[in-house]
Short mmCIF file of C-alpha atoms and ligand atoms in Angstrom, two decimals:
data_model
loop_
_atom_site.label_atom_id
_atom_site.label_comp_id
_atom_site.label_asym_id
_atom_site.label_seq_id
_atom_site.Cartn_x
_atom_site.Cartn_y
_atom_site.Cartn_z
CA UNK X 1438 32.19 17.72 12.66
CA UNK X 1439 29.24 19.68 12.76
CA UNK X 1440 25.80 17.88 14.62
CA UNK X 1441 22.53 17.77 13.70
CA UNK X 1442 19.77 16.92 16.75
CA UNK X 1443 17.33 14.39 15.76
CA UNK X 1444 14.41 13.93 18.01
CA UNK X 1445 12.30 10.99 17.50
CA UNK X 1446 8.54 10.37 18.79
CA UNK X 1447 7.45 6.50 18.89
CA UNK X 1448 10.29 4.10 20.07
CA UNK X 1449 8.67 1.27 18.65
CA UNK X 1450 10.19 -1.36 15.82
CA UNK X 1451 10.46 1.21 13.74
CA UNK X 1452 12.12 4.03 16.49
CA UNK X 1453 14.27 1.04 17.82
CA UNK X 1454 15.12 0.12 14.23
CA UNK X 1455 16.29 3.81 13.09
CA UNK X 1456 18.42 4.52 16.50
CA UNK X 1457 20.19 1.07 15.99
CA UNK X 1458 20.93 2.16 12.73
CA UNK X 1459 22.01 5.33 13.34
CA UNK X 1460 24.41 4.01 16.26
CA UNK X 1461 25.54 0.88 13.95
CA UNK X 1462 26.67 2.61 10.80
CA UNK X 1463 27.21 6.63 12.70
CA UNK X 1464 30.49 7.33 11.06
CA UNK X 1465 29.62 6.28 7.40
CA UNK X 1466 26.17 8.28 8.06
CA UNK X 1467 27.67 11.45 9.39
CA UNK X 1468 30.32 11.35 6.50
CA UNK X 1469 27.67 10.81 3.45
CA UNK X 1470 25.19 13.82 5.48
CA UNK X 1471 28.06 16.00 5.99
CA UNK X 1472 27.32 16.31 9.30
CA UNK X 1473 26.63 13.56 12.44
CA UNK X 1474 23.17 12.94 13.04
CA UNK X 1475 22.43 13.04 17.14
CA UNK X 1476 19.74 11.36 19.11
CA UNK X 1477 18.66 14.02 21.81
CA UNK X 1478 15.61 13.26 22.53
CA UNK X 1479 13.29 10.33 22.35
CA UNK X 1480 9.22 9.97 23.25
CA UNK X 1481 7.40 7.43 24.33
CA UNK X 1482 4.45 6.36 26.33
CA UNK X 1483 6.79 3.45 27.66
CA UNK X 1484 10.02 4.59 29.11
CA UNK X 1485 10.32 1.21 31.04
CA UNK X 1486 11.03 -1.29 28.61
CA UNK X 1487 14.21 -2.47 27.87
CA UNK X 1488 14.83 -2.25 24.46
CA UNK X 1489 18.55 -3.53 24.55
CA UNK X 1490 20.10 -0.22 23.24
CA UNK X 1491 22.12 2.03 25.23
CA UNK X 1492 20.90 5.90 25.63
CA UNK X 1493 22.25 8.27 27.18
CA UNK X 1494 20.30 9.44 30.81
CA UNK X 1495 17.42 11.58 30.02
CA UNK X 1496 17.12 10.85 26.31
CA UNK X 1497 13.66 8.92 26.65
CA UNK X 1498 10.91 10.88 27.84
CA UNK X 1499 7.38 10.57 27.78
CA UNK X 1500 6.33 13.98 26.38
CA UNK X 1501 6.31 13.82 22.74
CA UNK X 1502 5.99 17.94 23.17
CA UNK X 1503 9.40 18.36 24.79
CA UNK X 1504 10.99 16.54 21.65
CA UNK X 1505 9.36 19.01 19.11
CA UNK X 1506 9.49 21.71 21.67
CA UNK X 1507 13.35 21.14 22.47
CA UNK X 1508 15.97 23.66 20.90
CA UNK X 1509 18.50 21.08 20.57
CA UNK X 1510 16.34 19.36 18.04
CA UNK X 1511 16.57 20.09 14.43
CA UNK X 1512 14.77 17.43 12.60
CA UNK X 1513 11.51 15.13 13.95
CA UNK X 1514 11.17 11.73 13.13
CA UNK X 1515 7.03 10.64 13.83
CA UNK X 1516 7.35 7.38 14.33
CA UNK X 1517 4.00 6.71 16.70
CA UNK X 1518 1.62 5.92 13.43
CA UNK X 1519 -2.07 6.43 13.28
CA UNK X 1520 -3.68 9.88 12.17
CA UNK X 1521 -4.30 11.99 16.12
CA UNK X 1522 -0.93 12.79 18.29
CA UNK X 1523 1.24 11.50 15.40
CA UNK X 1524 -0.93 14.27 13.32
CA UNK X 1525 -0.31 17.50 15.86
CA UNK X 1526 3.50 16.25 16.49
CA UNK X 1527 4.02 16.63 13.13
CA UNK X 1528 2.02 19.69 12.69
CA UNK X 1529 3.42 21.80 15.42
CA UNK X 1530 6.97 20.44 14.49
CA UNK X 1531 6.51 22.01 10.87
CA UNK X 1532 4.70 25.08 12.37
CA UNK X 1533 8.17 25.49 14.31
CA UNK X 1534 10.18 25.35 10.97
CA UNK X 1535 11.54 22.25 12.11
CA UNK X 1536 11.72 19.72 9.22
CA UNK X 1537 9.93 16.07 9.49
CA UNK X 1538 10.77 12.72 8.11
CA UNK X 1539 7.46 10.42 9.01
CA UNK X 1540 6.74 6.63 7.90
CA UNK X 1541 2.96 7.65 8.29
CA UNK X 1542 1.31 6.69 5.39
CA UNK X 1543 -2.55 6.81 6.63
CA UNK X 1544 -1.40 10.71 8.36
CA UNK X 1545 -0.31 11.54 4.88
CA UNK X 1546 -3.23 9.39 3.07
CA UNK X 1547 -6.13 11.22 5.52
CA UNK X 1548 -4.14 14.48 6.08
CA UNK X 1549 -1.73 15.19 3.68
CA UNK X 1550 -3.19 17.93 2.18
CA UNK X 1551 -2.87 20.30 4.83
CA UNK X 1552 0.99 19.32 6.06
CA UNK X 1553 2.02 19.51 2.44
CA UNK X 1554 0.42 22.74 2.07
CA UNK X 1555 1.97 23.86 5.88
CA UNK X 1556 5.46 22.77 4.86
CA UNK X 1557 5.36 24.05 1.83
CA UNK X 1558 4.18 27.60 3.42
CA UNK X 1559 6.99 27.17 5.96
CA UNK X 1560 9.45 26.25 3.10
CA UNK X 1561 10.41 23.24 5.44
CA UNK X 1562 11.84 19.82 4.61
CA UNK X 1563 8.58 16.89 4.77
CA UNK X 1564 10.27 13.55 3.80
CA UNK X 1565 7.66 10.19 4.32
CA UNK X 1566 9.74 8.07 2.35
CA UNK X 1567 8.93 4.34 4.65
CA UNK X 1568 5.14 5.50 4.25
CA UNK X 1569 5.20 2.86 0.87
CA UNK X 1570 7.12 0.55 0.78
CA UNK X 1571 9.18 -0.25 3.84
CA UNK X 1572 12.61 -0.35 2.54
CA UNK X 1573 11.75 0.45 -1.17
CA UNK X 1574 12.93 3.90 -2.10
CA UNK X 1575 9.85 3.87 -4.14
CA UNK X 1576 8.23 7.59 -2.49
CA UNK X 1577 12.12 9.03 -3.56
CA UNK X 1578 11.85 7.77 -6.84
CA UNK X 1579 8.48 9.39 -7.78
CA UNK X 1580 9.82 12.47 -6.12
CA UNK X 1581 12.99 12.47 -7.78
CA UNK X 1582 14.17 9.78 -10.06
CA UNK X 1583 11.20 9.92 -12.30
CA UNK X 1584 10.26 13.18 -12.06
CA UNK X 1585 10.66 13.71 -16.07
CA UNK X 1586 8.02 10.91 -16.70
CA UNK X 1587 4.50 11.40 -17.28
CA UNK X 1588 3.71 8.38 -15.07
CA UNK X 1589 1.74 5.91 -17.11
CA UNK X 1590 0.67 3.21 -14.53
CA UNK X 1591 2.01 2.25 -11.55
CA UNK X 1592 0.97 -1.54 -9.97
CA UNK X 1593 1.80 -2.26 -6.72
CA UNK X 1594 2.37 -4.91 -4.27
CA UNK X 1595 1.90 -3.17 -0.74
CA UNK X 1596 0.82 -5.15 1.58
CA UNK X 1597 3.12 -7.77 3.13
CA UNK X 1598 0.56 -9.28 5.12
CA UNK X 1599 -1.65 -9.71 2.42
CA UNK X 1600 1.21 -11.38 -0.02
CA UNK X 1601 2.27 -13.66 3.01
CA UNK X 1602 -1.58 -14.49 3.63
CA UNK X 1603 -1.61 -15.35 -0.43
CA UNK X 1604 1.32 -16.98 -1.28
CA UNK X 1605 0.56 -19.33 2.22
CA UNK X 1606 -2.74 -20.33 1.01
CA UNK X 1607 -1.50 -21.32 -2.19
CA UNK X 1608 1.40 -22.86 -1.66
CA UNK X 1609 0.40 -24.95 1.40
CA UNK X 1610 -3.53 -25.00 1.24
CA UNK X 1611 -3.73 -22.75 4.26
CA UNK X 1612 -7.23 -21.45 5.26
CA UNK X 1613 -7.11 -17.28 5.07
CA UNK X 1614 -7.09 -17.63 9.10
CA UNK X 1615 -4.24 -20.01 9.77
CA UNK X 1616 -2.30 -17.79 7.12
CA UNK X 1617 -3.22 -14.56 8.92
CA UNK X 1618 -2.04 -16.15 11.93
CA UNK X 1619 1.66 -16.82 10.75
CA UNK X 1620 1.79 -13.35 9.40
CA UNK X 1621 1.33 -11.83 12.66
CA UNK X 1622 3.17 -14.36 14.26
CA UNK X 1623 6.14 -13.18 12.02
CA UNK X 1624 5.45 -9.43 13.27
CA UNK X 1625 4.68 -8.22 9.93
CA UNK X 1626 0.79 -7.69 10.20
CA UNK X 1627 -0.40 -4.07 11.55
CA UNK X 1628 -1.65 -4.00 15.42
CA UNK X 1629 -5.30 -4.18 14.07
CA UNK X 1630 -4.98 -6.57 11.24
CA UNK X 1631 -8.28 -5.67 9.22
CA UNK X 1632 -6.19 -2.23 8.52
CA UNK X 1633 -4.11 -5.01 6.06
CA UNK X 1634 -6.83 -7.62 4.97
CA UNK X 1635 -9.37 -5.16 4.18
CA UNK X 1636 -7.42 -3.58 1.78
CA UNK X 1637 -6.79 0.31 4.04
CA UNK X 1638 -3.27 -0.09 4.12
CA UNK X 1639 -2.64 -0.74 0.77
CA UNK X 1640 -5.17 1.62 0.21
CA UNK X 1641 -3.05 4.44 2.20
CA UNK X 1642 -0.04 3.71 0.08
CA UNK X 1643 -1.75 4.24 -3.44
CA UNK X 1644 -2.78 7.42 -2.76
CA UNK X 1645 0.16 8.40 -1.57
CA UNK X 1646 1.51 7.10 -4.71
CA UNK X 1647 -0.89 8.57 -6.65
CA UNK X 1648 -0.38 11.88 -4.92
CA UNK X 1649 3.30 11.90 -5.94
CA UNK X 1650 2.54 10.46 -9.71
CA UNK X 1651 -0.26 12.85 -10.47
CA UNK X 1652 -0.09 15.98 -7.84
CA UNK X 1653 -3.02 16.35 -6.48
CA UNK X 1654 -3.83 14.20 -2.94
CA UNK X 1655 -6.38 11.72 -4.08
CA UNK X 1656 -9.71 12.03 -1.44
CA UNK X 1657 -9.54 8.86 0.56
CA UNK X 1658 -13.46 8.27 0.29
CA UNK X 1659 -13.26 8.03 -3.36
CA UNK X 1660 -10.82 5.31 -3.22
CA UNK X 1661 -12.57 2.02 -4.46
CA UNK X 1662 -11.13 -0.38 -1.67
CA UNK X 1663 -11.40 -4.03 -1.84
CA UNK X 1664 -9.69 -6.39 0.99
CA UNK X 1665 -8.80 -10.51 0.86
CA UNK X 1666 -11.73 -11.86 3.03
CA UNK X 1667 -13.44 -13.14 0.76
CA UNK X 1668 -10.63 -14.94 -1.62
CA UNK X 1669 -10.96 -18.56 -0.86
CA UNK X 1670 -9.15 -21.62 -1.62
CA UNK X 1671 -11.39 -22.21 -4.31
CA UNK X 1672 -10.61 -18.91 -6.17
CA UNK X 1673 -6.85 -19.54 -5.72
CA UNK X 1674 -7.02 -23.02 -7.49
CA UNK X 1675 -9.29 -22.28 -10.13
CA UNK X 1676 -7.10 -19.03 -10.68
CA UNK X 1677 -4.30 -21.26 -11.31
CA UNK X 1678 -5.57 -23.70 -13.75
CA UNK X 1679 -6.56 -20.74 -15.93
CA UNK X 1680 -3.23 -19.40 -15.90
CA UNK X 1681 -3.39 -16.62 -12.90
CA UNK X 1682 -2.47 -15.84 -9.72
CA UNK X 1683 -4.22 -13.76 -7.03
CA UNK X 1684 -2.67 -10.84 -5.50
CA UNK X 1685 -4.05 -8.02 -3.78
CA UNK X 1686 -2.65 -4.89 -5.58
CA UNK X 1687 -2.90 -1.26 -5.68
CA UNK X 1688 -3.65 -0.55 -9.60
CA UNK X 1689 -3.22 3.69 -10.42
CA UNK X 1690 -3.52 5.08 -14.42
CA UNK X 1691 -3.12 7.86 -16.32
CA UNK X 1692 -6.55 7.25 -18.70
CA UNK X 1693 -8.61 9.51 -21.18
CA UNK X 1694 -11.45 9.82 -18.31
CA UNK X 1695 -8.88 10.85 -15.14
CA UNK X 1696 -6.99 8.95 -12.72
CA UNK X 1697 -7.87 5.42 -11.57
CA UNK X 1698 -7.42 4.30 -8.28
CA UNK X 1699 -8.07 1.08 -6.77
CA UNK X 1700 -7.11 -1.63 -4.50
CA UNK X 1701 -8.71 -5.10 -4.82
CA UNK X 1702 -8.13 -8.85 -4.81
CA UNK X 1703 -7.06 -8.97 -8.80
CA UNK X 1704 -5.70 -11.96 -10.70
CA UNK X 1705 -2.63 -11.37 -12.89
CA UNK X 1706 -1.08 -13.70 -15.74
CA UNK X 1707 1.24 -16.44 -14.09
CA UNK X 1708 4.11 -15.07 -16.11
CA UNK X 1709 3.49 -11.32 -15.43
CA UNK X 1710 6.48 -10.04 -13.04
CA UNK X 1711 4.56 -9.46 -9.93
CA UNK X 1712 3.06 -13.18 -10.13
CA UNK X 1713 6.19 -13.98 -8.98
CA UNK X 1714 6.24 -11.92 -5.93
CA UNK X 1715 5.95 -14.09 -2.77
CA UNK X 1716 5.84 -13.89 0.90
CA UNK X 1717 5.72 -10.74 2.67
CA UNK X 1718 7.93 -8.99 -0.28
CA UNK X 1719 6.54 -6.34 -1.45
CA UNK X 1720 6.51 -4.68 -5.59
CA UNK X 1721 5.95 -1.95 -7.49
CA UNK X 1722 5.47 -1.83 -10.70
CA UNK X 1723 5.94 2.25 -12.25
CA UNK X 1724 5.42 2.51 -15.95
CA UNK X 1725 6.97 5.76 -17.41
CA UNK X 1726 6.21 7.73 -20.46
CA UNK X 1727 10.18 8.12 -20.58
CA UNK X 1728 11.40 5.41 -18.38
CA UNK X 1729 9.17 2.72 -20.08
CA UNK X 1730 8.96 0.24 -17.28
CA UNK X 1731 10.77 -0.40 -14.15
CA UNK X 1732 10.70 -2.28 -11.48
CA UNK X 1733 11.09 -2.03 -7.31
CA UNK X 1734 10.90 -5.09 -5.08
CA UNK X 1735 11.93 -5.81 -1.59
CA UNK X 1736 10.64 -5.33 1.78
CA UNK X 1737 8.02 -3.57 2.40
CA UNK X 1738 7.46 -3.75 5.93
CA UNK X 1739 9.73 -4.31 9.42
CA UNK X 1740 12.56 -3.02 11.70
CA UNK X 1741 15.43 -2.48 9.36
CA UNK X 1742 14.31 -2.15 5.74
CA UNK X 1743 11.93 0.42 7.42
CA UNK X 1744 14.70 2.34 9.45
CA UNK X 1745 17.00 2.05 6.30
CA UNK X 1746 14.51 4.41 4.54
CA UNK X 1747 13.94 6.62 7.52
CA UNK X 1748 17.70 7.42 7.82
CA UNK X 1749 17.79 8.15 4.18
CA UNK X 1750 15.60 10.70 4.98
CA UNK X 1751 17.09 11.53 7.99
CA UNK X 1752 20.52 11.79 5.63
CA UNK X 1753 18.50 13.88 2.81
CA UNK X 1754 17.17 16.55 5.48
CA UNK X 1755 20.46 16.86 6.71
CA UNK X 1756 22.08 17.40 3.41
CA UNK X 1757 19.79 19.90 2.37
CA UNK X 1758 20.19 21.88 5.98
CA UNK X 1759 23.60 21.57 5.39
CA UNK X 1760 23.47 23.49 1.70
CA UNK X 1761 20.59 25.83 3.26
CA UNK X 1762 18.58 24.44 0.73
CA UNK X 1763 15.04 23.39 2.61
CA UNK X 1764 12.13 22.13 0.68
CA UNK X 1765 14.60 21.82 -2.07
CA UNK X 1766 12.13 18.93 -3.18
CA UNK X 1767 8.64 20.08 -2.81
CA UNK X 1768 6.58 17.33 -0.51
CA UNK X 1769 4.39 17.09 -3.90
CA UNK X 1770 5.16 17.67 -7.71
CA UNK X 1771 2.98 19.98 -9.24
CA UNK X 1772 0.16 18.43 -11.64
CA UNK X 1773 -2.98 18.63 -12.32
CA UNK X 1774 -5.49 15.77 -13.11
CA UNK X 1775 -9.03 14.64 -12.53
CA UNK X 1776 -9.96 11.91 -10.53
CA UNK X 1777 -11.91 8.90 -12.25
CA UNK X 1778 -14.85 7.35 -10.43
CA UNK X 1779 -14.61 3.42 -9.95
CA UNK X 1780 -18.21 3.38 -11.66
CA UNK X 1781 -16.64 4.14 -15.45
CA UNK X 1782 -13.64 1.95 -14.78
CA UNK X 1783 -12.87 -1.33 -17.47
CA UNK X 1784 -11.34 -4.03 -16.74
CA UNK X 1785 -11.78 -7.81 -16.98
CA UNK X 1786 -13.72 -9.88 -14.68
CA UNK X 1787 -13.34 -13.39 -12.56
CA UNK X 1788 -16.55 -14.06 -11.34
CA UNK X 1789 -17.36 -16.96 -9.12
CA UNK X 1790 -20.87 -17.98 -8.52
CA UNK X 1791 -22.74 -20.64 -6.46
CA UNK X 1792 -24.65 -22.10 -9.52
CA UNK X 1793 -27.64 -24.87 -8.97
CA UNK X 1794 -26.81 -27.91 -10.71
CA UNK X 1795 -29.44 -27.90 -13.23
CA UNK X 1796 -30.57 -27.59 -16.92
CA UNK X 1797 -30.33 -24.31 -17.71
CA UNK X 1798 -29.06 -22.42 -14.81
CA UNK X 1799 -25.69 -21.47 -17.14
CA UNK X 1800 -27.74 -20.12 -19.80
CA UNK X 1801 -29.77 -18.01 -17.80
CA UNK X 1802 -26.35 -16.70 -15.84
CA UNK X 1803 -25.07 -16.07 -19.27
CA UNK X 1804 -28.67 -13.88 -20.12
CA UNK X 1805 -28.12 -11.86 -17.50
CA UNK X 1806 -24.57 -10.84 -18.23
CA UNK X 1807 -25.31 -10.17 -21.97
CA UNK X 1808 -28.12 -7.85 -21.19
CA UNK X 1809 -25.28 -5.91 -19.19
CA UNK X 1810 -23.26 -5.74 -22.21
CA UNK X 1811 -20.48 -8.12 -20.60
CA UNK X 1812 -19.19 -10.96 -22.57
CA UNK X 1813 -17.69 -14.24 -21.26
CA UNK X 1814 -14.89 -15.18 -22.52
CA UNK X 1815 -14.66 -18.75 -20.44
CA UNK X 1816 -16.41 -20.77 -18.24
CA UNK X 1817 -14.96 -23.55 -16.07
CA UNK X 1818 -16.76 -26.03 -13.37
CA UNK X 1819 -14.88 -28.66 -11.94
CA UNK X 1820 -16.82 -31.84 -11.75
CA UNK X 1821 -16.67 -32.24 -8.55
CA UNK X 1822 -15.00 -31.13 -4.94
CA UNK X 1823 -16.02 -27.73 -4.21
CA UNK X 1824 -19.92 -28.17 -3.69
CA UNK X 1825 -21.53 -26.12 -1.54
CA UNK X 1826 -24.55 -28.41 -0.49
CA UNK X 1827 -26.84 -28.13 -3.74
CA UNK X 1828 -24.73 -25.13 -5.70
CA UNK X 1829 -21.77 -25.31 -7.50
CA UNK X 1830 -18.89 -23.21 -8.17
CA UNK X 1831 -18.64 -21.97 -11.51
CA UNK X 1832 -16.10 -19.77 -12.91
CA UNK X 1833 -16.52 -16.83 -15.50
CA UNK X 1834 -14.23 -15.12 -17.25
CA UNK X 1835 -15.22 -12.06 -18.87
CA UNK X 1836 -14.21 -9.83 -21.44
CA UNK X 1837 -13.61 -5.41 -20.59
CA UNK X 1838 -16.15 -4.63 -19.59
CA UNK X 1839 -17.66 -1.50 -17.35
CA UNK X 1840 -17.76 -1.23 -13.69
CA UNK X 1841 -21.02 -0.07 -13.24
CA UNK X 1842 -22.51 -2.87 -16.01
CA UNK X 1843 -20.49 -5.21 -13.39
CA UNK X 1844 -22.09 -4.00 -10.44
CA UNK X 1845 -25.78 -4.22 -12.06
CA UNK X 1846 -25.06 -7.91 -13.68
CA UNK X 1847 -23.94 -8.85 -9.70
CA UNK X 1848 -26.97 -7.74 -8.33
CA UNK X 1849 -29.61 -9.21 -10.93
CA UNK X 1850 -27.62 -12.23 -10.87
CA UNK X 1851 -28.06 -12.03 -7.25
CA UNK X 1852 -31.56 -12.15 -7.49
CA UNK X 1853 -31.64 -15.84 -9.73
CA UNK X 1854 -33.22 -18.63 -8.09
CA UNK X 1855 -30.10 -20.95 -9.19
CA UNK X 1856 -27.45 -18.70 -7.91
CA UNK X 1857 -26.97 -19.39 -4.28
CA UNK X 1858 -24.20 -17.48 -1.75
CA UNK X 1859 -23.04 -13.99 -3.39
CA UNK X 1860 -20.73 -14.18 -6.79
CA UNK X 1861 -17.95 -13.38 -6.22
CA UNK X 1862 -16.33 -10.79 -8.20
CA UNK X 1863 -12.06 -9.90 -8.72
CA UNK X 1864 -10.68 -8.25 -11.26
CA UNK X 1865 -7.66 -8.79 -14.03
CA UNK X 1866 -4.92 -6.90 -14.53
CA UNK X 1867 -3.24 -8.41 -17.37
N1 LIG T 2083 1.39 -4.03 7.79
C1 LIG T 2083 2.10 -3.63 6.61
C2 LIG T 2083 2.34 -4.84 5.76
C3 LIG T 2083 3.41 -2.99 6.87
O1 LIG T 2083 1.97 -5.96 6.13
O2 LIG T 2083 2.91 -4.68 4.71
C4 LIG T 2083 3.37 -1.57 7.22
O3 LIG T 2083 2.79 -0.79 6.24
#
């Protein structure tokens, strides 16, 4: 049977993961590609460590440059993350006509652009299908599956950390530190864990989804970003007894004024199918004009779901090499759509402020949000437990209402005597 080379740079989890995988299931592979996929050559920084899998001599080497560079390899796999050497690997890989299968979502978030454009110039195979997702063929179908569909919405789950860090706190009272720690201790947080709690990751993954929904790479810096830091306790419990649960989701939509984008904290309906999302499983919710809507759940992060969607890749690029069809799926579907500014988004609003307990101090709350246009449509203080010194919490719901009327109501609230700490704001997706 024919052989295809693979070279891989990064033998992390995820490099480990993929030549396991490739070693554990080689004949079934090389049978469904049509031809047998072949390690060659490997790069790393650490050619030391014993990562209990048998290469052959001369295999690992430290010089990601004499993977791309060797003729023996036909397809890269960037597998070192981050947006610098993974970026010129796969750069000078495409330049060489060789194709790429990456699980590099913030290279493809920050500089996606320009490889799309390069490997579409090159008419070379780019396949980043474990950038969302981890083992959720999610990237495929937006490439593929739905590519008939005008894509309505699409409401995502994408952090793992995050959902661990959530459903923890809620289900056991956790404080957002003690959850964090589990998370990492269960190796699913990144190496620099504000990339997940801060909202960049998930972040990276929308506009990659985005990207693929709408064709056009959504700028990074126009992203409205939002991370868990400040989601307490208090905001999951009070959440609850109005009949929603936190989650920290990616929200993208087609809309009369352009393209949303956003990642935030947001509280969805108890009942709504991604309430009911836990642990480090991730979901994505794609509504189609077509399709109507469907739904892809499982693990979004780790060694094997991860690996699983790199060797479908791997599988895909071979397949098309073997019909001498590259690029027969362009990295991006064409499209064309405007981007919509966070400041004319509407939504619904939970807003939790520190409220002095005193005659009055609701009413004037409730001034200030009706000169911004924004109605509430419920208030709830507990009588007592959560008091912070003098203030209370108290807990607004509002009706739609506009971003930018949000943003001024926060700040002249801000400026009350009777509000204390910062309100807090999240928003509903219902
Ligand atoms: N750190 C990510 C997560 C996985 O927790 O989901 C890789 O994107």
């Amino acid at each position: 049977m024919k052989e295809v080379g693979i070279g891989i740079v990064g033998f992390g989890t995820i490099g480990t993961g993929v030549v396991e995988g490739l070693q554990r299931n080689g004949a079934l592979i090389a049978e469904r590609a049509g031809a047998r996929p072949v390690v060659r050559r490997i790069a790393d920084i650490d050619t030391a460590r014993d990562r209990g899998i048998a290469l052959a001599a001369g295999v690992l080497v430290e010089d990601a440059e004499a993977v791309v560079a060797d003729p023996a390899v036909d397809v890269v796999v960037e597998l070192i993350g981050g947006t610098g050497a993974a970026g010129e690997v796969v750069r000078r890989a495409l330049e060489a006509g060789k194709p790429v299968v990456t699980a590099n979502k913030a290279l493809l978030a920050e500089r996606g652009r320009e490889l799309f454009e390069l490997a579409g110039a090159r008419r070379v195979d780019l396949y980043f299908g474990a950038s969302v997702g981890g083992g959720i063929p999610i990237v495929r179908v937006l490439r593929e599956a739905l590519a008939g569909n005008r894509i309505a919405s699409i409401l995502g789950i994408l952090n793992g950390t995050c959902n661990y860090i959530l459903t923890r706190m809620e289900a056991e009272g956790l404080s957002f530190d003690a959850a964090l720690g589990e998370a990492q201790a269960r190796g699913f947080a990144e190496a620099d864990p504000s990339l997940d709690v801060d909202g960049l990751d998930t972040a990276h993954k929308a506009v990659i989804l985005a990207s693929l929904a709408y064709g056009f790479i959504v700028p990074m810096r126009a992203v409205s970003v939002e991370g868990l830091r400040r989601v307490s306790a208090t905001d999951i419990v009070y959440a609850r007894d109005l009949g929603y649960r936190i989650k920290l989701l990616a929200v993208v939509k087609d809309t009369e004024d352009g393209i949303e984008v956003r990642v935030h904290p947001t509280l969805v309906p108890l009942d709504h199918v991604l309430a009911s999302v836990s642990g480090e499983f991730n979901a994505v919710m794609v509504r189609g004009d077509l399709a109507g809507e469907t739904l892809y759940y499982g693990r979004g992060a780790g060694r094997y779901p991860t690996a699983s969607t790199v060797i479908g890749d791997i599988v895909d690029v071979i397949r098309n090499l073997g019909a001498g069809s590259p690029a027969r799926v362009p990295a991006m579907q064409a499209g064309t759509a405007s981007f919509r500014p966070m400041a004319s988004v509407r939504t619904r609003y939970y807003l939790r402020l520190a409220l002095l307990d005193r005659p009055g101090a609701l009413a004037r709350t409730a001034a200030v949000l009706g000169a911004h246009e924004i109605s509430i449509a419920s208030a709830v203080q507990h009588e007592q437990g959560e008091a912070d010194g003098d203030y209370a919490p108290v807990v607004l719901l509002t009706h739609e209402a506009r971003e930018a009327a949000c943003d001024a109501a926060l700040e002249d609230l801000g400026a009350l005597d009777v509000v204390g700490s910062a309100p807090l704001r999240l928003r509903i997706e219902e």
